[in-house]
Structures are given as structure tokens and as C-alpha cells.
Amino acid sequence: MARPRSFDRDEALQAGVEVFWRQGYAATTTDDLARAMGIGRQSFYDTFGDKRRCYLEALRSYSRGEIGRQIAVMRGLAPLDGLRALLRGPADTEKARRGLGCLAVNAFTEHGGQDPEILAALKPSGDQLEAAVCDVILQAKTRGDIAATLDERRATRAVLTVRAGLMVRAKAGASSTELREVADFTVDQLSPASA
């Protein structure tokens, strides 16, 4: 008869997210994960299967939570302010965390977008963010904050590409001032006077 779990699975997974976020997939060992989770190796295997399955679950959990938070912030503001908040996210993160970048972007850069399971783990949240950004851009067009002739799909892809670049730059040590300047410049380019 199996012993009942004596730890909180969600808390253990969050500890795993932190390890993968700090170290990446390749540099993380099963022992690193079990130690961070405060569980034994067998409990790790019984709960998460193996390192890869834990990683995929960590990516899904991180991206759902992080993207949901970012969308809520963006939608809680006027459209251009929401886009600015989304892009300023890496700059506004405390310095110690800023150097970690974004776990999802880190996964893409570590694996080169070639791993179908990683792509599948991140796609739902990525699609959700893309749809939300496009909606905000459409709202801004309706309000006259963005030129009516601006192609919202292209603008959405541009905003998301800049966002990913800002996260990579944050991980590389860019200052919050530099990151804010790029975020503000990007949003300013969407205004009718710039189009």
C-alpha cells in the first residue's frame, strides 16, 4: 500500500518552476528538483514521473499563471497604457528576478523552438496572450489611440516580438531604464502621429 503524500504537490511544482527558471532544463538535475521541493527522489518520480515531464508541467503552470497575470494587468488599463504595462513588465521586475528573464522565452531559446512537446506546452498561453494583445490593439484603434490603417495582426506580432526581446535583454543585464525606453518607444510608434 502506497503511503499518502506528505507534501503539497502545487508547492512542489512551484519549487520546480523556480529551479528550471534559474538553471534551465539542461543544467537541472532530478536531485536539484527533489531538494528544492523538499522531497525524496522516489517521491519525485512517483509524483512527476521524470525530469522532462516535470519540466513540461512547470512550463504549463508558469505560462498559465504569468500570462493570466499579464493579461489581467493589460486589460485593467486603457489600451495603450495596457500595452505599455505589458512591455514594461521586464523593466518593472525587481532586479534580482529581472536577470532570470521569462521561463517560457528561456525555454524557446534553450531548445530552439525545435521540441514539439515544449511548443505544445507553451502554445495555449501564447495564443491567449496574442489574442489579448490583438484585442487591446483593436480597442485602441476604435478609440483613435492607434491609426485606423494599422494592421492589428502585424502590430500584435511586433509587440510580442519586442516583448520577447525585452525579456532576453533583461536576462542579459539591461537596465530598467533601457528596457522602459524600448517599451515606451514601441508603444509610441503605434500612435497615429507615428503611423
mmCIF file of C-alpha atoms in Angstrom:
data_model
loop_
_atom_site.group_PDB
_atom_site.id
_atom_site.type_symbol
_atom_site.label_atom_id
_atom_site.label_comp_id
_atom_site.label_asym_id
_atom_site.label_seq_id
_atom_site.Cartn_x
_atom_site.Cartn_y
_atom_site.Cartn_z
ATOM 1 C CA MET A 1 0.000 0.000 0.000
ATOM 2 C CA ALA A 2 1.403 3.389 -1.023
ATOM 3 C CA ARG A 3 1.924 5.970 1.682
ATOM 4 C CA PRO A 4 -0.123 9.137 1.361
ATOM 5 C CA ARG A 5 1.716 12.160 0.056
ATOM 6 C CA SER A 6 3.113 14.288 2.873
ATOM 7 C CA PHE A 7 3.730 17.398 0.776
ATOM 8 C CA ASP A 8 1.712 19.860 -1.269
ATOM 9 C CA ARG A 9 2.062 18.954 -4.948
ATOM 10 C CA ASP A 10 1.375 22.513 -6.163
ATOM 11 C CA GLU A 11 4.027 23.934 -3.838
ATOM 12 C CA ALA A 12 6.483 21.287 -5.007
ATOM 13 C CA LEU A 13 5.740 22.139 -8.637
ATOM 14 C CA GLN A 14 6.269 25.840 -7.926
ATOM 15 C CA ALA A 15 9.653 24.984 -6.401
ATOM 16 C CA GLY A 16 10.430 23.095 -9.618
ATOM 17 C CA VAL A 17 9.408 26.115 -11.689
ATOM 18 C CA GLU A 18 11.905 28.212 -9.724
ATOM 19 C CA VAL A 19 14.739 25.718 -10.293
ATOM 20 C CA PHE A 20 14.091 25.444 -14.038
ATOM 21 C CA TRP A 21 13.764 29.230 -14.250
ATOM 22 C CA ARG A 22 17.128 29.799 -12.540
ATOM 23 C CA GLN A 23 19.090 26.965 -14.127
ATOM 24 C CA GLY A 24 17.351 25.989 -17.358
ATOM 25 C CA TYR A 25 16.448 22.449 -18.316
ATOM 26 C CA ALA A 26 19.861 21.041 -19.247
ATOM 27 C CA ALA A 27 21.625 22.268 -16.099
ATOM 28 C CA THR A 28 18.911 20.982 -13.749
ATOM 29 C CA THR A 29 19.164 17.519 -12.238
ATOM 30 C CA THR A 30 16.459 15.409 -10.674
ATOM 31 C CA ASP A 31 18.323 15.789 -7.374
ATOM 32 C CA ASP A 32 18.166 19.607 -7.734
ATOM 33 C CA LEU A 33 14.410 19.371 -8.177
ATOM 34 C CA ALA A 34 13.797 16.932 -5.323
ATOM 35 C CA ARG A 35 15.991 19.010 -2.983
ATOM 36 C CA ALA A 36 14.188 22.269 -3.874
ATOM 37 C CA MET A 37 10.825 20.552 -3.426
ATOM 38 C CA GLY A 38 11.868 19.119 -0.073
ATOM 39 C CA ILE A 39 11.015 15.575 -1.137
ATOM 40 C CA GLY A 40 12.906 12.367 -1.735
ATOM 41 C CA ARG A 41 13.894 11.146 -5.140
ATOM 42 C CA GLN A 42 11.302 8.354 -5.173
ATOM 43 C CA SER A 43 8.556 10.798 -4.192
ATOM 44 C CA PHE A 44 9.678 12.993 -7.077
ATOM 45 C CA TYR A 45 9.400 10.107 -9.553
ATOM 46 C CA ASP A 46 6.089 8.940 -8.089
ATOM 47 C CA THR A 47 4.640 12.453 -8.351
ATOM 48 C CA PHE A 48 6.133 13.908 -11.532
ATOM 49 C CA GLY A 49 7.347 10.861 -13.462
ATOM 50 C CA ASP A 50 10.697 12.218 -14.555
ATOM 51 C CA LYS A 51 12.567 15.474 -15.088
ATOM 52 C CA ARG A 52 11.131 16.068 -18.555
ATOM 53 C CA ARG A 53 7.509 15.547 -17.506
ATOM 54 C CA CYS A 54 8.099 17.829 -14.538
ATOM 55 C CA TYR A 55 9.602 20.442 -16.893
ATOM 56 C CA LEU A 56 6.630 20.322 -19.255
ATOM 57 C CA GLU A 57 4.227 20.649 -16.337
ATOM 58 C CA ALA A 58 6.308 23.508 -14.908
ATOM 59 C CA LEU A 59 6.204 25.319 -18.263
ATOM 60 C CA ARG A 60 2.423 24.937 -18.487
ATOM 61 C CA SER A 61 1.919 26.092 -14.904
ATOM 62 C CA TYR A 62 4.275 29.064 -15.257
ATOM 63 C CA SER A 63 2.886 30.224 -18.578
ATOM 64 C CA ARG A 64 -0.753 29.916 -17.459
ATOM 65 C CA GLY A 65 -0.112 31.926 -14.308
ATOM 66 C CA GLU A 66 2.231 34.514 -15.774
ATOM 67 C CA ILE A 67 0.248 35.111 -18.954
ATOM 68 C CA GLY A 68 -3.011 35.280 -16.995
ATOM 69 C CA ARG A 69 -1.485 37.884 -14.687
ATOM 70 C CA GLN A 70 -0.123 39.948 -17.576
ATOM 71 C CA ILE A 71 -3.433 39.859 -19.443
ATOM 72 C CA ALA A 72 -5.323 40.961 -16.321
ATOM 73 C CA VAL A 73 -2.965 43.920 -15.838
ATOM 74 C CA MET A 74 -3.166 44.877 -19.513
ATOM 75 C CA ARG A 75 -6.973 44.681 -19.635
ATOM 76 C CA GLY A 76 -7.322 46.673 -16.422
ATOM 77 C CA LEU A 77 -5.874 49.774 -18.085
ATOM 78 C CA ALA A 78 -6.651 51.997 -21.054
ATOM 79 C CA PRO A 79 -5.447 50.210 -24.224
ATOM 80 C CA LEU A 80 -2.122 51.992 -24.803
ATOM 81 C CA ASP A 81 -1.383 52.012 -21.073
ATOM 82 C CA GLY A 82 -2.072 48.264 -21.044
ATOM 83 C CA LEU A 83 0.360 47.653 -23.908
ATOM 84 C CA ARG A 84 2.928 49.846 -22.171
ATOM 85 C CA ALA A 85 2.485 47.884 -18.921
ATOM 86 C CA LEU A 86 2.891 44.603 -20.801
ATOM 87 C CA LEU A 87 6.110 45.763 -22.443
ATOM 88 C CA ARG A 88 7.434 47.424 -19.300
ATOM 89 C CA GLY A 89 6.969 44.192 -17.340
ATOM 90 C CA PRO A 90 10.629 43.131 -17.613
ATOM 91 C CA ALA A 91 11.796 46.635 -16.607
ATOM 92 C CA ASP A 92 9.451 46.814 -13.642
ATOM 93 C CA THR A 93 10.503 43.443 -12.249
ATOM 94 C CA GLU A 94 12.843 43.644 -9.264
ATOM 95 C CA LYS A 95 16.481 43.451 -10.357
ATOM 96 C CA ALA A 96 17.189 40.001 -8.875
ATOM 97 C CA ARG A 97 14.210 38.488 -10.729
ATOM 98 C CA ARG A 98 14.800 40.512 -13.912
ATOM 99 C CA GLY A 99 18.017 38.583 -14.507
ATOM 100 C CA LEU A 100 16.028 35.348 -14.744
ATOM 101 C CA GLY A 101 14.201 36.511 -17.855
ATOM 102 C CA CYS A 102 10.985 34.668 -18.688
ATOM 103 C CA LEU A 103 10.837 30.898 -18.239
ATOM 104 C CA ALA A 104 8.856 30.474 -21.476
ATOM 105 C CA VAL A 105 11.258 32.631 -23.519
ATOM 106 C CA ASN A 106 14.171 30.840 -21.839
ATOM 107 C CA ALA A 107 12.670 27.510 -22.942
ATOM 108 C CA PHE A 108 12.413 28.712 -26.542
ATOM 109 C CA THR A 109 15.999 29.957 -26.538
ATOM 110 C CA GLU A 110 17.341 26.828 -24.816
ATOM 111 C CA HIS A 111 15.550 24.400 -27.117
ATOM 112 C CA GLY A 112 15.476 26.484 -30.279
ATOM 113 C CA GLY A 113 11.763 26.009 -30.836
ATOM 114 C CA GLN A 114 12.503 22.510 -32.135
ATOM 115 C CA ASP A 115 10.861 20.453 -29.411
ATOM 116 C CA PRO A 116 7.191 19.794 -30.261
ATOM 117 C CA GLU A 117 6.235 18.942 -26.656
ATOM 118 C CA ILE A 118 7.671 22.209 -25.364
ATOM 119 C CA LEU A 119 5.932 24.133 -28.127
ATOM 120 C CA ALA A 120 2.662 22.353 -27.274
ATOM 121 C CA ALA A 121 3.083 23.115 -23.554
ATOM 122 C CA LEU A 122 3.502 26.836 -24.219
ATOM 123 C CA LYS A 123 1.129 27.303 -27.169
ATOM 124 C CA PRO A 124 -2.196 27.697 -25.302
ATOM 125 C CA SER A 125 -0.930 30.559 -23.138
ATOM 126 C CA GLY A 126 0.945 32.102 -26.051
ATOM 127 C CA ASP A 127 -2.204 32.035 -28.169
ATOM 128 C CA GLN A 128 -4.179 33.541 -25.287
ATOM 129 C CA LEU A 129 -1.685 36.406 -24.945
ATOM 130 C CA GLU A 130 -1.635 37.007 -28.700
ATOM 131 C CA ALA A 131 -5.439 37.215 -28.795
ATOM 132 C CA ALA A 132 -5.499 39.577 -25.801
ATOM 133 C CA VAL A 133 -2.870 41.893 -27.308
ATOM 134 C CA CYS A 134 -4.754 41.937 -30.612
ATOM 135 C CA ASP A 135 -7.991 42.785 -28.760
ATOM 136 C CA VAL A 136 -6.281 45.649 -26.930
ATOM 137 C CA ILE A 137 -4.857 46.979 -30.201
ATOM 138 C CA LEU A 138 -8.338 46.828 -31.771
ATOM 139 C CA GLN A 139 -9.732 48.737 -28.769
ATOM 140 C CA ALA A 140 -7.019 51.357 -29.214
ATOM 141 C CA LYS A 141 -7.926 51.674 -32.912
ATOM 142 C CA THR A 142 -11.603 52.106 -32.029
ATOM 143 C CA ARG A 143 -10.711 54.861 -29.556
ATOM 144 C CA GLY A 144 -8.459 56.598 -32.093
ATOM 145 C CA ASP A 145 -5.338 55.961 -29.988
ATOM 146 C CA ILE A 146 -3.809 53.959 -32.833
ATOM 147 C CA ALA A 147 -4.021 54.778 -36.534
ATOM 148 C CA ALA A 148 -7.094 53.191 -38.128
ATOM 149 C CA THR A 149 -4.920 51.946 -41.006
ATOM 150 C CA LEU A 150 -2.584 49.976 -38.741
ATOM 151 C CA ASP A 151 -2.782 46.219 -39.362
ATOM 152 C CA GLU A 152 -3.611 44.820 -35.912
ATOM 153 C CA ARG A 153 -2.182 41.350 -36.646
ATOM 154 C CA ARG A 154 1.191 42.742 -37.716
ATOM 155 C CA ALA A 155 1.173 45.173 -34.796
ATOM 156 C CA THR A 156 0.380 42.305 -32.411
ATOM 157 C CA ARG A 157 3.280 40.227 -33.721
ATOM 158 C CA ALA A 158 5.580 43.248 -33.451
ATOM 159 C CA VAL A 159 4.543 43.919 -29.836
ATOM 160 C CA LEU A 160 5.037 40.258 -28.877
ATOM 161 C CA THR A 161 8.415 40.118 -30.618
ATOM 162 C CA VAL A 162 9.578 43.246 -28.795
ATOM 163 C CA ARG A 163 8.282 41.745 -25.533
ATOM 164 C CA ALA A 164 10.345 38.581 -26.054
ATOM 165 C CA GLY A 165 13.388 40.669 -26.945
ATOM 166 C CA LEU A 166 12.961 42.776 -23.819
ATOM 167 C CA MET A 167 12.914 39.626 -21.712
ATOM 168 C CA VAL A 168 16.116 38.382 -23.325
ATOM 169 C CA ARG A 169 17.738 41.802 -22.829
ATOM 170 C CA ALA A 170 16.605 41.799 -19.182
ATOM 171 C CA LYS A 171 18.229 38.411 -18.677
ATOM 172 C CA ALA A 172 21.387 39.754 -20.315
ATOM 173 C CA GLY A 173 21.554 42.543 -17.727
ATOM 174 C CA ALA A 174 19.953 45.533 -19.464
ATOM 175 C CA SER A 175 18.982 48.298 -17.058
ATOM 176 C CA SER A 176 15.378 49.010 -16.210
ATOM 177 C CA THR A 177 15.824 52.452 -17.806
ATOM 178 C CA GLU A 178 16.906 50.938 -21.114
ATOM 179 C CA LEU A 179 14.070 48.417 -21.058
ATOM 180 C CA ARG A 180 11.496 51.129 -20.305
ATOM 181 C CA GLU A 181 12.839 53.295 -23.140
ATOM 182 C CA VAL A 182 12.367 50.462 -25.641
ATOM 183 C CA ALA A 183 8.899 49.653 -24.284
ATOM 184 C CA ASP A 184 7.813 53.290 -24.485
ATOM 185 C CA PHE A 185 9.323 53.756 -27.950
ATOM 186 C CA THR A 186 7.429 50.713 -29.215
ATOM 187 C CA VAL A 187 4.072 51.916 -27.894
ATOM 188 C CA ASP A 188 4.747 55.453 -29.143
ATOM 189 C CA GLN A 189 5.254 54.073 -32.669
ATOM 190 C CA LEU A 190 1.675 52.805 -32.657
ATOM 191 C CA SER A 191 0.158 56.265 -32.244
ATOM 192 C CA PRO A 192 -1.473 57.997 -35.238
ATOM 193 C CA ALA A 193 1.254 60.640 -35.390
ATOM 194 C CA SER A 194 3.877 57.896 -35.893
ATOM 195 C CA ALA A 195 1.944 55.760 -38.390
#
